[in-house]
Tab-separated table of C-alpha atoms in Angstrom:
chain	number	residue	atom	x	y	z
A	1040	UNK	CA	37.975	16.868	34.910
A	1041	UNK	CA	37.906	14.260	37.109
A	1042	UNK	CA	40.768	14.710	39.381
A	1043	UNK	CA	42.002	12.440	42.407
A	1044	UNK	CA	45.551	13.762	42.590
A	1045	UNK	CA	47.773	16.957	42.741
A	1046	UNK	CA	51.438	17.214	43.106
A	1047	UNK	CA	51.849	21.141	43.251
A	1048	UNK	CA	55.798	20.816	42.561
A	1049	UNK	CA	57.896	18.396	40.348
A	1050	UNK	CA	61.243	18.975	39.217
A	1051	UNK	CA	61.130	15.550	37.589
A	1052	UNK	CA	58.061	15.157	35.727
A	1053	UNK	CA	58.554	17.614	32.652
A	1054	UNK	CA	62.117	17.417	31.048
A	1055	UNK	CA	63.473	21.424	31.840
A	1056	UNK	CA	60.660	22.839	33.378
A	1057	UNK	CA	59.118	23.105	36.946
A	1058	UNK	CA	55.746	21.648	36.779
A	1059	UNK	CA	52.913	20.515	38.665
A	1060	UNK	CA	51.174	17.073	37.991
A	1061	UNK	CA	47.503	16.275	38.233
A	1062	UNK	CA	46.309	12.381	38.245
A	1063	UNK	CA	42.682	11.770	36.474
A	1064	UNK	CA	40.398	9.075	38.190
A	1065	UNK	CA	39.692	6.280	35.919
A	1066	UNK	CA	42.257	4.284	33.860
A	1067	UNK	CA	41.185	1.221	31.149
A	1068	UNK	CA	43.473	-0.944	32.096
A	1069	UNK	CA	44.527	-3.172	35.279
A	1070	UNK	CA	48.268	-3.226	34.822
A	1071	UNK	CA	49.757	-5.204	38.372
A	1072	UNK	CA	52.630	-3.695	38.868
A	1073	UNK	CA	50.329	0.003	38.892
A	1074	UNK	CA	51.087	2.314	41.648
A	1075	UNK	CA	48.418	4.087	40.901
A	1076	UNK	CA	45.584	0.935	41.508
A	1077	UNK	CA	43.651	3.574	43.269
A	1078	UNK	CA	42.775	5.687	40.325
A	1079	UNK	CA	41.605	2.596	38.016
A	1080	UNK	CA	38.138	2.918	38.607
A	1081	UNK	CA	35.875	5.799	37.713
A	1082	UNK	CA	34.693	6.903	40.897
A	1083	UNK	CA	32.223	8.763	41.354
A	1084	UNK	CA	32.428	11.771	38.817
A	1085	UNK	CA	33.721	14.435	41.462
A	1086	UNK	CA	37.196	13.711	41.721
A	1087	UNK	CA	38.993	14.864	44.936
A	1088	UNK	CA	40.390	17.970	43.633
A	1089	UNK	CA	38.205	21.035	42.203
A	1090	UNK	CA	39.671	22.085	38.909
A	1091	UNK	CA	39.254	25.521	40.605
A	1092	UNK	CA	41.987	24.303	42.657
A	1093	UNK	CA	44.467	23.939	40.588
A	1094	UNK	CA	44.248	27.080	38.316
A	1095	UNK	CA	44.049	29.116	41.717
A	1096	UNK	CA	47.548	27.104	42.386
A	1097	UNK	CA	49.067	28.150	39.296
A	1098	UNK	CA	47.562	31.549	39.504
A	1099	UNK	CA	49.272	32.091	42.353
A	1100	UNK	CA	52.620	30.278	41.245
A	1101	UNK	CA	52.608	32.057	38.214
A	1102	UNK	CA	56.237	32.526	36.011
A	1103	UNK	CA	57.701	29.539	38.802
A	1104	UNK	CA	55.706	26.601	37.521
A	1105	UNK	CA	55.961	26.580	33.694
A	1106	UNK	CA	54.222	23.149	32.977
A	1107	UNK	CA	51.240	20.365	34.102
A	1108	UNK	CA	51.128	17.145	33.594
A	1109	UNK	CA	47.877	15.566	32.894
A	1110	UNK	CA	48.366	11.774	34.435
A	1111	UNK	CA	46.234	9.327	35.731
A	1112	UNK	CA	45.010	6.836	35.508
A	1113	UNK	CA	44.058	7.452	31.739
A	1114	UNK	CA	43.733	11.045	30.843
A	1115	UNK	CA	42.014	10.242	27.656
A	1116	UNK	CA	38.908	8.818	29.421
A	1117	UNK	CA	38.128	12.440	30.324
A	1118	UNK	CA	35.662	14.133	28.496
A	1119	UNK	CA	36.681	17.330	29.189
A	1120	UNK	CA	40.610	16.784	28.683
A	1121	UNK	CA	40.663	18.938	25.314
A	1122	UNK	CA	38.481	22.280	27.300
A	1123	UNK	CA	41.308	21.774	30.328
A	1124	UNK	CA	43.878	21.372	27.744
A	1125	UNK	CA	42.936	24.382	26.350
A	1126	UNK	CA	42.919	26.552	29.878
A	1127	UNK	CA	46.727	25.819	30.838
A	1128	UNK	CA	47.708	26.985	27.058
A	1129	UNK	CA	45.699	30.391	27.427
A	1130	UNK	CA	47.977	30.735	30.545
A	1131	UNK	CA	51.507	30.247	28.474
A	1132	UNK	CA	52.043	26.776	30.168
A	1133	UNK	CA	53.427	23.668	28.809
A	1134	UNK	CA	51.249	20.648	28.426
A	1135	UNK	CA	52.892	17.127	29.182
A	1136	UNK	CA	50.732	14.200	28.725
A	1137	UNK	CA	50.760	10.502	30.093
A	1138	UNK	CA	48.989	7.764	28.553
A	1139	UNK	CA	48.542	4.174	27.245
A	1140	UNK	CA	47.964	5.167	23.960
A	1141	UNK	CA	44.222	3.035	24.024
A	1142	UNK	CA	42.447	6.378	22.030
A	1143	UNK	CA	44.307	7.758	19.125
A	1144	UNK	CA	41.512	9.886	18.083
A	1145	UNK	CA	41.572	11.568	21.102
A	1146	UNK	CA	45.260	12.172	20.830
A	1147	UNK	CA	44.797	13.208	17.399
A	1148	UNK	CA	42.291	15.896	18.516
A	1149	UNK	CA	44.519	17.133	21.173
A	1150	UNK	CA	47.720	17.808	18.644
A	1151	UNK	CA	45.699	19.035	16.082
A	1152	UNK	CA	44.324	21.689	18.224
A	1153	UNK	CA	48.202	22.047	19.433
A	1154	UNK	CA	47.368	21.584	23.489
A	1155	UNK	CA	49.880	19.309	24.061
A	1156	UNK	CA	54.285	19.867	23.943
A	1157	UNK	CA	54.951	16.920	25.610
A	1158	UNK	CA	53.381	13.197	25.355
A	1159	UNK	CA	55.191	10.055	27.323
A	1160	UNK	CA	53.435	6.904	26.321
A	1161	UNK	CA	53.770	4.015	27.826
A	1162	UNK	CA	54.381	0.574	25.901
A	1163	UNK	CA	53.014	-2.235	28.230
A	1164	UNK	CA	54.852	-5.139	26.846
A	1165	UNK	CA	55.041	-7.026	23.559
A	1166	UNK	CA	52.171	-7.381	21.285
A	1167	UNK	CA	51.441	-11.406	22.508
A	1168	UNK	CA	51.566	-10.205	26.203
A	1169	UNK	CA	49.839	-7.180	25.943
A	1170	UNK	CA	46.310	-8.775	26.893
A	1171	UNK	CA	48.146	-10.108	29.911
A	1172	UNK	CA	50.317	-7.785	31.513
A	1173	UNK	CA	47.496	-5.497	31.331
A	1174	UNK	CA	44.672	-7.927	32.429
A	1175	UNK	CA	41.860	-6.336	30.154
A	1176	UNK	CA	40.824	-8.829	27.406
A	1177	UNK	CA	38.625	-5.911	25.057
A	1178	UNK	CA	42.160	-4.731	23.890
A	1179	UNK	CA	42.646	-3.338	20.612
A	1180	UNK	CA	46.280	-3.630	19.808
A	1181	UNK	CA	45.581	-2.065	16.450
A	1182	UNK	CA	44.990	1.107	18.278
A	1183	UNK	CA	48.130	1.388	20.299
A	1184	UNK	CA	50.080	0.756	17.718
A	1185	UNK	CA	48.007	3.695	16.015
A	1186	UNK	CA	48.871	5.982	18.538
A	1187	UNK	CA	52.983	4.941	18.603
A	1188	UNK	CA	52.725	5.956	15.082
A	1189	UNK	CA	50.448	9.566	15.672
A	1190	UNK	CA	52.926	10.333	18.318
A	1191	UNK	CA	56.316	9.510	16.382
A	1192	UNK	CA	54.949	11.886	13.721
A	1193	UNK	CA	53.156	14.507	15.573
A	1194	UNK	CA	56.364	17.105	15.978
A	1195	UNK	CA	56.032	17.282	19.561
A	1196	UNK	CA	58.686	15.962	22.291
A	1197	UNK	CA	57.951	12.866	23.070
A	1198	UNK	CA	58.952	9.513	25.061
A	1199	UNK	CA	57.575	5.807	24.890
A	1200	UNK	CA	58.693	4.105	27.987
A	1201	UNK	CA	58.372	0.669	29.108
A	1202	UNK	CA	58.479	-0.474	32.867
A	1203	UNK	CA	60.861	-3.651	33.626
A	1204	UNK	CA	57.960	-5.518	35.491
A	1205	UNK	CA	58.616	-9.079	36.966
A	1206	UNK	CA	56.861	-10.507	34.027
A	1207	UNK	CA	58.687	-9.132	31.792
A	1208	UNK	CA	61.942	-10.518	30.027
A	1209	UNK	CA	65.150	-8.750	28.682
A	1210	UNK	CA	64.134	-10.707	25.460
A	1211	UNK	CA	60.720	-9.150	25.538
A	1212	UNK	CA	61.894	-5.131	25.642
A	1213	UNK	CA	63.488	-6.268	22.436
A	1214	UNK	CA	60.081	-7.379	21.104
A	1215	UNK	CA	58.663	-4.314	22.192
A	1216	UNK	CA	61.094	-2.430	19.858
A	1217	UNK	CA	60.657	-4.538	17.185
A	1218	UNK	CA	56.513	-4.529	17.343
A	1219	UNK	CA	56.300	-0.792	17.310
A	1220	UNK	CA	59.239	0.190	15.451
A	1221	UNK	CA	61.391	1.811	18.345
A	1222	UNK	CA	64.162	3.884	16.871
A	1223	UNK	CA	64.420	6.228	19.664
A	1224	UNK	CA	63.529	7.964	22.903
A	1225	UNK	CA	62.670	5.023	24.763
A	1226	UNK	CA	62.874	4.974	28.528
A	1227	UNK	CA	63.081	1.629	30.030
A	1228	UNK	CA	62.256	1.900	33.780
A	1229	UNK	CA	62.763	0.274	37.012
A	1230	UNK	CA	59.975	-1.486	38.608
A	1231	UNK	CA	59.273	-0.909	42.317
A	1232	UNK	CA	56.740	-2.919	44.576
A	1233	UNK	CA	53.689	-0.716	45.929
A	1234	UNK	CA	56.232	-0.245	48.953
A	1235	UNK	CA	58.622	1.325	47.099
A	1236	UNK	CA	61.061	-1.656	47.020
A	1237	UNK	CA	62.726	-1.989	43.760
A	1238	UNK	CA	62.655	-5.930	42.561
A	1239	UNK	CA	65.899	-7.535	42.387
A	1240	UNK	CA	65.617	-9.180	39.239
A	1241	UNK	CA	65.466	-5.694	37.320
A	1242	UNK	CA	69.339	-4.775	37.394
A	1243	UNK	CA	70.051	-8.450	35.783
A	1244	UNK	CA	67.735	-8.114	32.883
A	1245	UNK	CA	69.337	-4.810	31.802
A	1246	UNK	CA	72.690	-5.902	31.769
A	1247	UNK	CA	71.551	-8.746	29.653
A	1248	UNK	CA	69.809	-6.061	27.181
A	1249	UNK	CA	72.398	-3.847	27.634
A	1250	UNK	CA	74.653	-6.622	25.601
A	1251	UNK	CA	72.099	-7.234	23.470
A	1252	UNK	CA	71.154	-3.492	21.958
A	1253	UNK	CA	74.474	-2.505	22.562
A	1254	UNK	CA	74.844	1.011	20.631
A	1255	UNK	CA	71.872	0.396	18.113
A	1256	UNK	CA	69.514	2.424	20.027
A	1257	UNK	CA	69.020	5.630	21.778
A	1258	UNK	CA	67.662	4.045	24.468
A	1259	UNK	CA	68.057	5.438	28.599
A	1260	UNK	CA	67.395	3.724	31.802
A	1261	UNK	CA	65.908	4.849	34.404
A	1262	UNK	CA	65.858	4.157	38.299
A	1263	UNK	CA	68.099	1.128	38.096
């Protein structure tokens, strides 16, 4: 695994559990509003943090931390995510997983070989701004929407979320639910500048889709 980032201690990261969070190096997509712009390309193969590392940290944190969360970046680009999958099960933790949902089959491999409890996917924008807000023209749509589907059926928890970028309309988070068929646990979350700084438009657009869903979704916000 190609690791560039360890938190050793979340409380917020996996729903009920105290968990640590690792973030892969390499992500397929070039998302602007992406706090993690650092971890988008490959690097070099190494990562910054041995694997080693981390499994002495839970070794040593053992019946306190009771899940990892394999972020990134894009966790699916890893070859190896299925073999480190695999290693945090054998030790009785819960598996949380982040992606964009670009490589069903890889997703499909990891439930059917039940390493995962947890998957949050996130849902960039509509299908017609997809290619944009994500600035990466060899998109298949077809795929994410393959993976919204393998994830709404797999069993497992499971969020979609959506962050309320500056690009991004109150009109369009409606889309979104519409394209892929949202029914429920959708997160729709606050965007913040790389400073931190939450933009100012964000708190207007979800009282305007506040009105609009009104009670026909189970839908939560989050840091507004």
């Amino acid at each position: 695994m190609n690791i560039s980032g360890f938190i050793k201690t979340s409380f917020v990261d996996y729903p009920g559990e105290i968990a640590s969070v690792i973030f892969t190096q390499g992500c397929n997509l070039n998302c602007s509003y992406c706090h993690n712009a650092g971890l988008i390309g490959r690097g070099n193969g190494t990562g910054e943090v041995a694997t080693e590392e981390v499994f002495h940290w839970l070794s040593k944190r053992k019946g306190m931390i009771g899940a990892v969360v394999i972020s990134g970046g894009e966790p699916m680009l890893q070859r190896d995510i299925n073999d480190f999958a695999k290693k945090l099960k054998s030790r009785g933790l819960r598996v949380k997983l982040d992606t964009n949902g670009t490589d069903p089959d890889a997703l499909k491999s990891l439930i059917r070989h039940r390493l995962l409890d947890y998957i949050a996917m996130d849902l960039k924008a509509p299908l017609c701004k997809y290619v944009s807000i994500c600035r990466t023209k060899d998109l298949n749509l077809a795929l994410i929407k393959e993976s919204v589907e393998i994830i709404k059926e797999s069993g497992l928890q499971y969020e979609f979320r959506t962050t309320l970028c500056p690009e991004l309309e109150s009109e369009d988070v409606l889309s979104i639910i519409s394209d892929f068929h949202i029914a429920s646990n959708y997160v729709i979350q606050n965007c913040r500048s790389a400073e931190g700084v939450k933009y100012g438009s964000g708190t207007e657009k979800i009282g305007l889709l506040k009105q609009k869903l009104q009670k026909s979704l189970c839908c939560t916000y989050r840091g507004f």
